[in-house]
């Protein structure tokens, strides 16, 4: 098995180099002295940036791009065995690896490799940890699944032993990682187009926990269902976190300011430490995320002042309760929530945000998720004051013909809730322009392109 060694650079080729994660790791290898080149279908802002950094980009993919001097090849999950570059690499016997395996191999080069896993909250908690490490001047290498303002992107190339990354369970990607420390924020039913059921998902998280070495640590949410299944007989240290005072790390004296931003005292094993944390992000779910980050930072002896300062400076990431602006006195927020648990957390948080009436525009993400979690979606969306549905965002799927936003609308109506559906964004925007009034809060919600609705209204 080929192993990437940052101290022994060679020529690396990326098939599909323009992807947000692929491009970031291409930069990381280039910064470490690798001769990096790669191909993509078309030019983009990302590929232009890579070119300006000295990375050779080829537009279009053909067998002639693959030469025998290439040390290894990285490809995305979107690249299939019939790809001409894939075929040529196989013929030449060049070591090949999928993106997740490449990330795992890079992690092996860092003595402190932190992986943040969980069905929800990965991007936010990874970002919180990143702020903490930056405040402590630990010069971390960072890979985050959203745009983080403090690093002006989704990746930061550090020159220390510290590596911080998200760890996604989809297609068991995180089982290819090599963490020395891990966080499990939560385990819920999701990605049921890949996993058979919740037990299959829990098995995957158990295998992730087993990756951690004897001198490592797992930080896990104390309310994880049947937590013993995940943590029993692990080699590593285990620390729990959560709002409940039965957690290893918990919170007391919780309060929220006029913006819904939380503050709390840190409680460790039932003892109030006197350490006070002030957040600049909204909701109880972010107190939970902060507790996970604090527990991990404490394990690595990050100074208390850096933890407090880093969390205070973190003001959220793109598409996580992101305030986009306003129109006619209506505040517009966008949120990536696309799972019932995430929707509930966002709606709960919105109650702490100043507003008169709440309008929620939800765009379901993938047909399989909508079908499998239909009743759960109907339950949580019924909690919103006003609900407007957009069409399902297909993402990687094709329309099976047996599920639609109208199906979800009917499920919500069965719960006695009035709900609106419009087949086009323009109709939704026209409806909101007519019905939202000064002092209202509008949240566009989903992992697709629903963000465009709020941005259009703000920019009119």
mmCIF file with all atom_site columns, N, CA, C and O in Angstrom, residues 257-290:
data_model
loop_
_atom_site.group_PDB
_atom_site.id
_atom_site.type_symbol
_atom_site.label_atom_id
_atom_site.label_alt_id
_atom_site.label_comp_id
_atom_site.label_asym_id
_atom_site.label_entity_id
_atom_site.label_seq_id
_atom_site.pdbx_PDB_ins_code
_atom_site.Cartn_x
_atom_site.Cartn_y
_atom_site.Cartn_z
_atom_site.occupancy
_atom_site.B_iso_or_equiv
_atom_site.pdbx_formal_charge
_atom_site.auth_seq_id
_atom_site.auth_comp_id
_atom_site.auth_asym_id
_atom_site.auth_atom_id
_atom_site.pdbx_PDB_model_num
ATOM 1   N N  . UNK A 1 257 ? -28.001 36.158 25.178 1.00 0.00 ? 257 UNK A N  1
ATOM 2   C CA . UNK A 1 257 ? -28.151 37.607 25.053 1.00 0.00 ? 257 UNK A CA 1
ATOM 3   C C  . UNK A 1 257 ? -29.276 37.934 24.067 1.00 0.00 ? 257 UNK A C  1
ATOM 4   O O  . UNK A 1 257 ? -29.990 37.042 23.595 1.00 0.00 ? 257 UNK A O  1
ATOM 5   N N  . UNK A 1 258 ? -29.414 39.196 23.724 1.00 0.00 ? 258 UNK A N  1
ATOM 6   C CA . UNK A 1 258 ? -30.527 39.639 22.885 1.00 0.00 ? 258 UNK A CA 1
ATOM 7   C C  . UNK A 1 258 ? -30.455 39.065 21.468 1.00 0.00 ? 258 UNK A C  1
ATOM 8   O O  . UNK A 1 258 ? -31.456 39.053 20.735 1.00 0.00 ? 258 UNK A O  1
ATOM 9   N N  . UNK A 1 259 ? -29.287 38.559 21.048 1.00 0.00 ? 259 UNK A N  1
ATOM 10  C CA . UNK A 1 259 ? -29.147 37.953 19.724 1.00 0.00 ? 259 UNK A CA 1
ATOM 11  C C  . UNK A 1 259 ? -29.301 36.436 19.750 1.00 0.00 ? 259 UNK A C  1
ATOM 12  O O  . UNK A 1 259 ? -29.222 35.786 18.711 1.00 0.00 ? 259 UNK A O  1
ATOM 13  N N  . UNK A 1 260 ? -29.505 35.881 20.946 1.00 0.00 ? 260 UNK A N  1
ATOM 14  C CA . UNK A 1 260 ? -29.592 34.429 21.071 1.00 0.00 ? 260 UNK A CA 1
ATOM 15  C C  . UNK A 1 260 ? -28.249 33.752 21.237 1.00 0.00 ? 260 UNK A C  1
ATOM 16  O O  . UNK A 1 260 ? -28.153 32.522 21.181 1.00 0.00 ? 260 UNK A O  1
ATOM 17  N N  . UNK A 1 261 ? -27.179 34.550 21.448 1.00 0.00 ? 261 UNK A N  1
ATOM 18  C CA . UNK A 1 261 ? -25.843 33.986 21.640 1.00 0.00 ? 261 UNK A CA 1
ATOM 19  C C  . UNK A 1 261 ? -25.705 33.493 23.080 1.00 0.00 ? 261 UNK A C  1
ATOM 20  O O  . UNK A 1 261 ? -26.012 34.224 24.030 1.00 0.00 ? 261 UNK A O  1
ATOM 21  N N  . UNK A 1 262 ? -25.211 32.280 23.249 1.00 0.00 ? 262 UNK A N  1
ATOM 22  C CA . UNK A 1 262 ? -25.153 31.667 24.566 1.00 0.00 ? 262 UNK A CA 1
ATOM 23  C C  . UNK A 1 262 ? -23.890 31.986 25.342 1.00 0.00 ? 262 UNK A C  1
ATOM 24  O O  . UNK A 1 262 ? -22.842 32.308 24.778 1.00 0.00 ? 262 UNK A O  1
ATOM 25  N N  . UNK A 1 263 ? -24.000 31.903 26.661 1.00 0.00 ? 263 UNK A N  1
ATOM 26  C CA . UNK A 1 263 ? -22.833 31.943 27.543 1.00 0.00 ? 263 UNK A CA 1
ATOM 27  C C  . UNK A 1 263 ? -23.075 30.945 28.676 1.00 0.00 ? 263 UNK A C  1
ATOM 28  O O  . UNK A 1 263 ? -24.224 30.631 29.004 1.00 0.00 ? 263 UNK A O  1
ATOM 29  N N  . UNK A 1 264 ? -21.990 30.442 29.262 1.00 0.00 ? 264 UNK A N  1
ATOM 30  C CA . UNK A 1 264 ? -22.141 29.388 30.269 1.00 0.00 ? 264 UNK A CA 1
ATOM 31  C C  . UNK A 1 264 ? -20.841 29.209 31.041 1.00 0.00 ? 264 UNK A C  1
ATOM 32  O O  . UNK A 1 264 ? -19.774 29.671 30.619 1.00 0.00 ? 264 UNK A O  1
ATOM 33  N N  . UNK A 1 265 ? -20.961 28.534 32.176 1.00 0.00 ? 265 UNK A N  1
ATOM 34  C CA . UNK A 1 265 ? -19.801 28.112 32.946 1.00 0.00 ? 265 UNK A CA 1
ATOM 35  C C  . UNK A 1 265 ? -19.469 26.667 32.580 1.00 0.00 ? 265 UNK A C  1
ATOM 36  O O  . UNK A 1 265 ? -20.369 25.843 32.373 1.00 0.00 ? 265 UNK A O  1
ATOM 37  N N  . UNK A 1 266 ? -18.182 26.349 32.531 1.00 0.00 ? 266 UNK A N  1
ATOM 38  C CA . UNK A 1 266 ? -17.747 24.986 32.239 1.00 0.00 ? 266 UNK A CA 1
ATOM 39  C C  . UNK A 1 266 ? -17.787 24.158 33.524 1.00 0.00 ? 266 UNK A C  1
ATOM 40  O O  . UNK A 1 266 ? -17.223 24.545 34.553 1.00 0.00 ? 266 UNK A O  1
ATOM 41  N N  . UNK A 1 267 ? -18.464 23.018 33.449 1.00 0.00 ? 267 UNK A N  1
ATOM 42  C CA . UNK A 1 267 ? -18.533 22.079 34.571 1.00 0.00 ? 267 UNK A CA 1
ATOM 43  C C  . UNK A 1 267 ? -17.830 20.794 34.152 1.00 0.00 ? 267 UNK A C  1
ATOM 44  O O  . UNK A 1 267 ? -18.136 20.227 33.095 1.00 0.00 ? 267 UNK A O  1
ATOM 45  N N  . UNK A 1 268 ? -16.870 20.347 34.957 1.00 0.00 ? 268 UNK A N  1
ATOM 46  C CA . UNK A 1 268 ? -16.135 19.114 34.656 1.00 0.00 ? 268 UNK A CA 1
ATOM 47  C C  . UNK A 1 268 ? -16.379 18.110 35.777 1.00 0.00 ? 268 UNK A C  1
ATOM 48  O O  . UNK A 1 268 ? -16.115 18.396 36.947 1.00 0.00 ? 268 UNK A O  1
ATOM 49  N N  . UNK A 1 269 ? -16.930 16.977 35.395 1.00 0.00 ? 269 UNK A N  1
ATOM 50  C CA . UNK A 1 269 ? -17.254 15.912 36.362 1.00 0.00 ? 269 UNK A CA 1
ATOM 51  C C  . UNK A 1 269 ? -18.058 16.437 37.548 1.00 0.00 ? 269 UNK A C  1
ATOM 52  O O  . UNK A 1 269 ? -17.815 16.080 38.705 1.00 0.00 ? 269 UNK A O  1
ATOM 53  N N  . UNK A 1 270 ? -19.006 17.323 37.245 1.00 0.00 ? 270 UNK A N  1
ATOM 54  C CA . UNK A 1 270 ? -19.918 17.833 38.264 1.00 0.00 ? 270 UNK A CA 1
ATOM 55  C C  . UNK A 1 270 ? -19.410 19.039 39.024 1.00 0.00 ? 270 UNK A C  1
ATOM 56  O O  . UNK A 1 270 ? -20.145 19.605 39.844 1.00 0.00 ? 270 UNK A O  1
ATOM 57  N N  . UNK A 1 271 ? -18.184 19.463 38.773 1.00 0.00 ? 271 UNK A N  1
ATOM 58  C CA . UNK A 1 271 ? -17.595 20.598 39.497 1.00 0.00 ? 271 UNK A CA 1
ATOM 59  C C  . UNK A 1 271 ? -17.522 21.831 38.602 1.00 0.00 ? 271 UNK A C  1
ATOM 60  O O  . UNK A 1 271 ? -16.918 21.779 37.518 1.00 0.00 ? 271 UNK A O  1
ATOM 61  N N  . UNK A 1 272 ? -18.139 22.932 39.053 1.00 0.00 ? 272 UNK A N  1
ATOM 62  C CA . UNK A 1 272 ? -18.068 24.187 38.311 1.00 0.00 ? 272 UNK A CA 1
ATOM 63  C C  . UNK A 1 272 ? -16.638 24.717 38.387 1.00 0.00 ? 272 UNK A C  1
ATOM 64  O O  . UNK A 1 272 ? -16.119 24.988 39.468 1.00 0.00 ? 272 UNK A O  1
ATOM 65  N N  . UNK A 1 273 ? -16.001 24.848 37.232 1.00 0.00 ? 273 UNK A N  1
ATOM 66  C CA . UNK A 1 273 ? -14.592 25.251 37.188 1.00 0.00 ? 273 UNK A CA 1
ATOM 67  C C  . UNK A 1 273 ? -14.399 26.751 37.373 1.00 0.00 ? 273 UNK A C  1
ATOM 68  O O  . UNK A 1 273 ? -13.280 27.209 37.567 1.00 0.00 ? 273 UNK A O  1
ATOM 69  N N  . UNK A 1 274 ? -15.500 27.517 37.248 1.00 0.00 ? 274 UNK A N  1
ATOM 70  C CA . UNK A 1 274 ? -15.377 28.961 37.296 1.00 0.00 ? 274 UNK A CA 1
ATOM 71  C C  . UNK A 1 274 ? -14.939 29.562 35.973 1.00 0.00 ? 274 UNK A C  1
ATOM 72  O O  . UNK A 1 274 ? -14.832 30.785 35.839 1.00 0.00 ? 274 UNK A O  1
ATOM 73  N N  . UNK A 1 275 ? -14.714 28.710 34.988 1.00 0.00 ? 275 UNK A N  1
ATOM 74  C CA . UNK A 1 275 ? -14.346 29.194 33.643 1.00 0.00 ? 275 UNK A CA 1
ATOM 75  C C  . UNK A 1 275 ? -15.633 29.561 32.901 1.00 0.00 ? 275 UNK A C  1
ATOM 76  O O  . UNK A 1 275 ? -16.532 28.729 32.757 1.00 0.00 ? 275 UNK A O  1
ATOM 77  N N  . UNK A 1 276 ? -15.712 30.799 32.424 1.00 0.00 ? 276 UNK A N  1
ATOM 78  C CA . UNK A 1 276 ? -16.920 31.282 31.756 1.00 0.00 ? 276 UNK A CA 1
ATOM 79  C C  . UNK A 1 276 ? -16.661 31.436 30.265 1.00 0.00 ? 276 UNK A C  1
ATOM 80  O O  . UNK A 1 276 ? -15.624 31.973 29.859 1.00 0.00 ? 276 UNK A O  1
ATOM 81  N N  . UNK A 1 277 ? -17.604 30.962 29.478 1.00 0.00 ? 277 UNK A N  1
ATOM 82  C CA . UNK A 1 277 ? -17.488 31.010 28.020 1.00 0.00 ? 277 UNK A CA 1
ATOM 83  C C  . UNK A 1 277 ? -18.602 31.870 27.440 1.00 0.00 ? 277 UNK A C  1
ATOM 84  O O  . UNK A 1 277 ? -19.769 31.699 27.790 1.00 0.00 ? 277 UNK A O  1
ATOM 85  N N  . UNK A 1 278 ? -18.233 32.787 26.556 1.00 0.00 ? 278 UNK A N  1
ATOM 86  C CA . UNK A 1 278 ? -19.206 33.618 25.836 1.00 0.00 ? 278 UNK A CA 1
ATOM 87  C C  . UNK A 1 278 ? -19.096 33.295 24.357 1.00 0.00 ? 278 UNK A C  1
ATOM 88  O O  . UNK A 1 278 ? -18.027 33.410 23.761 1.00 0.00 ? 278 UNK A O  1
ATOM 89  N N  . UNK A 1 279 ? -20.205 32.833 23.775 1.00 0.00 ? 279 UNK A N  1
ATOM 90  C CA . UNK A 1 279 ? -20.231 32.491 22.360 1.00 0.00 ? 279 UNK A CA 1
ATOM 91  C C  . UNK A 1 279 ? -20.795 33.635 21.526 1.00 0.00 ? 279 UNK A C  1
ATOM 92  O O  . UNK A 1 279 ? -21.575 34.451 22.023 1.00 0.00 ? 279 UNK A O  1
ATOM 93  N N  . UNK A 1 280 ? -20.429 33.638 20.251 1.00 0.00 ? 280 UNK A N  1
ATOM 94  C CA . UNK A 1 280 ? -21.015 34.583 19.300 1.00 0.00 ? 280 UNK A CA 1
ATOM 95  C C  . UNK A 1 280 ? -21.717 33.839 18.172 1.00 0.00 ? 280 UNK A C  1
ATOM 96  O O  . UNK A 1 280 ? -21.718 34.269 17.019 1.00 0.00 ? 280 UNK A O  1
ATOM 97  N N  . UNK A 1 281 ? -22.294 32.694 18.542 1.00 0.00 ? 281 UNK A N  1
ATOM 98  C CA . UNK A 1 281 ? -23.167 31.926 17.651 1.00 0.00 ? 281 UNK A CA 1
ATOM 99  C C  . UNK A 1 281 ? -24.412 31.554 18.447 1.00 0.00 ? 281 UNK A C  1
ATOM 100 O O  . UNK A 1 281 ? -24.390 31.512 19.677 1.00 0.00 ? 281 UNK A O  1
ATOM 101 N N  . UNK A 1 282 ? -25.477 31.246 17.731 1.00 0.00 ? 282 UNK A N  1
ATOM 102 C CA . UNK A 1 282 ? -26.790 31.154 18.339 1.00 0.00 ? 282 UNK A CA 1
ATOM 103 C C  . UNK A 1 282 ? -27.155 29.721 18.727 1.00 0.00 ? 282 UNK A C  1
ATOM 104 O O  . UNK A 1 282 ? -26.735 28.769 18.075 1.00 0.00 ? 282 UNK A O  1
ATOM 105 N N  . UNK A 1 283 ? -27.899 29.563 19.822 1.00 0.00 ? 283 UNK A N  1
ATOM 106 C CA . UNK A 1 283 ? -28.579 28.319 20.128 1.00 0.00 ? 283 UNK A CA 1
ATOM 107 C C  . UNK A 1 283 ? -27.885 27.369 21.081 1.00 0.00 ? 283 UNK A C  1
ATOM 108 O O  . UNK A 1 283 ? -26.666 27.387 21.257 1.00 0.00 ? 283 UNK A O  1
ATOM 109 N N  . UNK A 1 284 ? -28.708 26.484 21.674 1.00 0.00 ? 284 UNK A N  1
ATOM 110 C CA . UNK A 1 284 ? -28.195 25.483 22.613 1.00 0.00 ? 284 UNK A CA 1
ATOM 111 C C  . UNK A 1 284 ? -27.294 24.468 21.918 1.00 0.00 ? 284 UNK A C  1
ATOM 112 O O  . UNK A 1 284 ? -26.332 23.961 22.522 1.00 0.00 ? 284 UNK A O  1
ATOM 113 N N  . UNK A 1 285 ? -27.612 24.139 20.659 1.00 0.00 ? 285 UNK A N  1
ATOM 114 C CA . UNK A 1 285 ? -26.785 23.157 19.959 1.00 0.00 ? 285 UNK A CA 1
ATOM 115 C C  . UNK A 1 285 ? -25.339 23.614 19.848 1.00 0.00 ? 285 UNK A C  1
ATOM 116 O O  . UNK A 1 285 ? -24.409 22.787 19.852 1.00 0.00 ? 285 UNK A O  1
ATOM 117 N N  . UNK A 1 286 ? -25.132 24.935 19.781 1.00 0.00 ? 286 UNK A N  1
ATOM 118 C CA . UNK A 1 286 ? -23.759 25.426 19.701 1.00 0.00 ? 286 UNK A CA 1
ATOM 119 C C  . UNK A 1 286 ? -23.058 25.422 21.058 1.00 0.00 ? 286 UNK A C  1
ATOM 120 O O  . UNK A 1 286 ? -21.828 25.394 21.115 1.00 0.00 ? 286 UNK A O  1
ATOM 121 N N  . UNK A 1 287 ? -23.814 25.429 22.145 1.00 0.00 ? 287 UNK A N  1
ATOM 122 C CA . UNK A 1 287 ? -23.201 25.202 23.466 1.00 0.00 ? 287 UNK A CA 1
ATOM 123 C C  . UNK A 1 287 ? -22.674 23.776 23.521 1.00 0.00 ? 287 UNK A C  1
ATOM 124 O O  . UNK A 1 287 ? -21.552 23.523 23.996 1.00 0.00 ? 287 UNK A O  1
ATOM 125 N N  . UNK A 1 288 ? -23.461 22.833 23.006 1.00 0.00 ? 288 UNK A N  1
ATOM 126 C CA . UNK A 1 288 ? -23.001 21.445 22.933 1.00 0.00 ? 288 UNK A CA 1
ATOM 127 C C  . UNK A 1 288 ? -21.735 21.319 22.094 1.00 0.00 ? 288 UNK A C  1
ATOM 128 O O  . UNK A 1 288 ? -20.769 20.651 22.487 1.00 0.00 ? 288 UNK A O  1
ATOM 129 N N  . UNK A 1 289 ? -21.739 21.955 20.910 1.00 0.00 ? 289 UNK A N  1
ATOM 130 C CA . UNK A 1 289 ? -20.565 21.901 20.045 1.00 0.00 ? 289 UNK A CA 1
ATOM 131 C C  . UNK A 1 289 ? -19.343 22.486 20.747 1.00 0.00 ? 289 UNK A C  1
ATOM 132 O O  . UNK A 1 289 ? -18.233 21.940 20.654 1.00 0.00 ? 289 UNK A O  1
ATOM 133 N N  . UNK A 1 290 ? -19.553 23.591 21.457 1.00 0.00 ? 290 UNK A N  1
ATOM 134 C CA . UNK A 1 290 ? -18.450 24.234 22.166 1.00 0.00 ? 290 UNK A CA 1
ATOM 135 C C  . UNK A 1 290 ? -17.894 23.336 23.264 1.00 0.00 ? 290 UNK A C  1
ATOM 136 O O  . UNK A 1 290 ? -16.671 23.265 23.470 1.00 0.00 ? 290 UNK A O  1
#
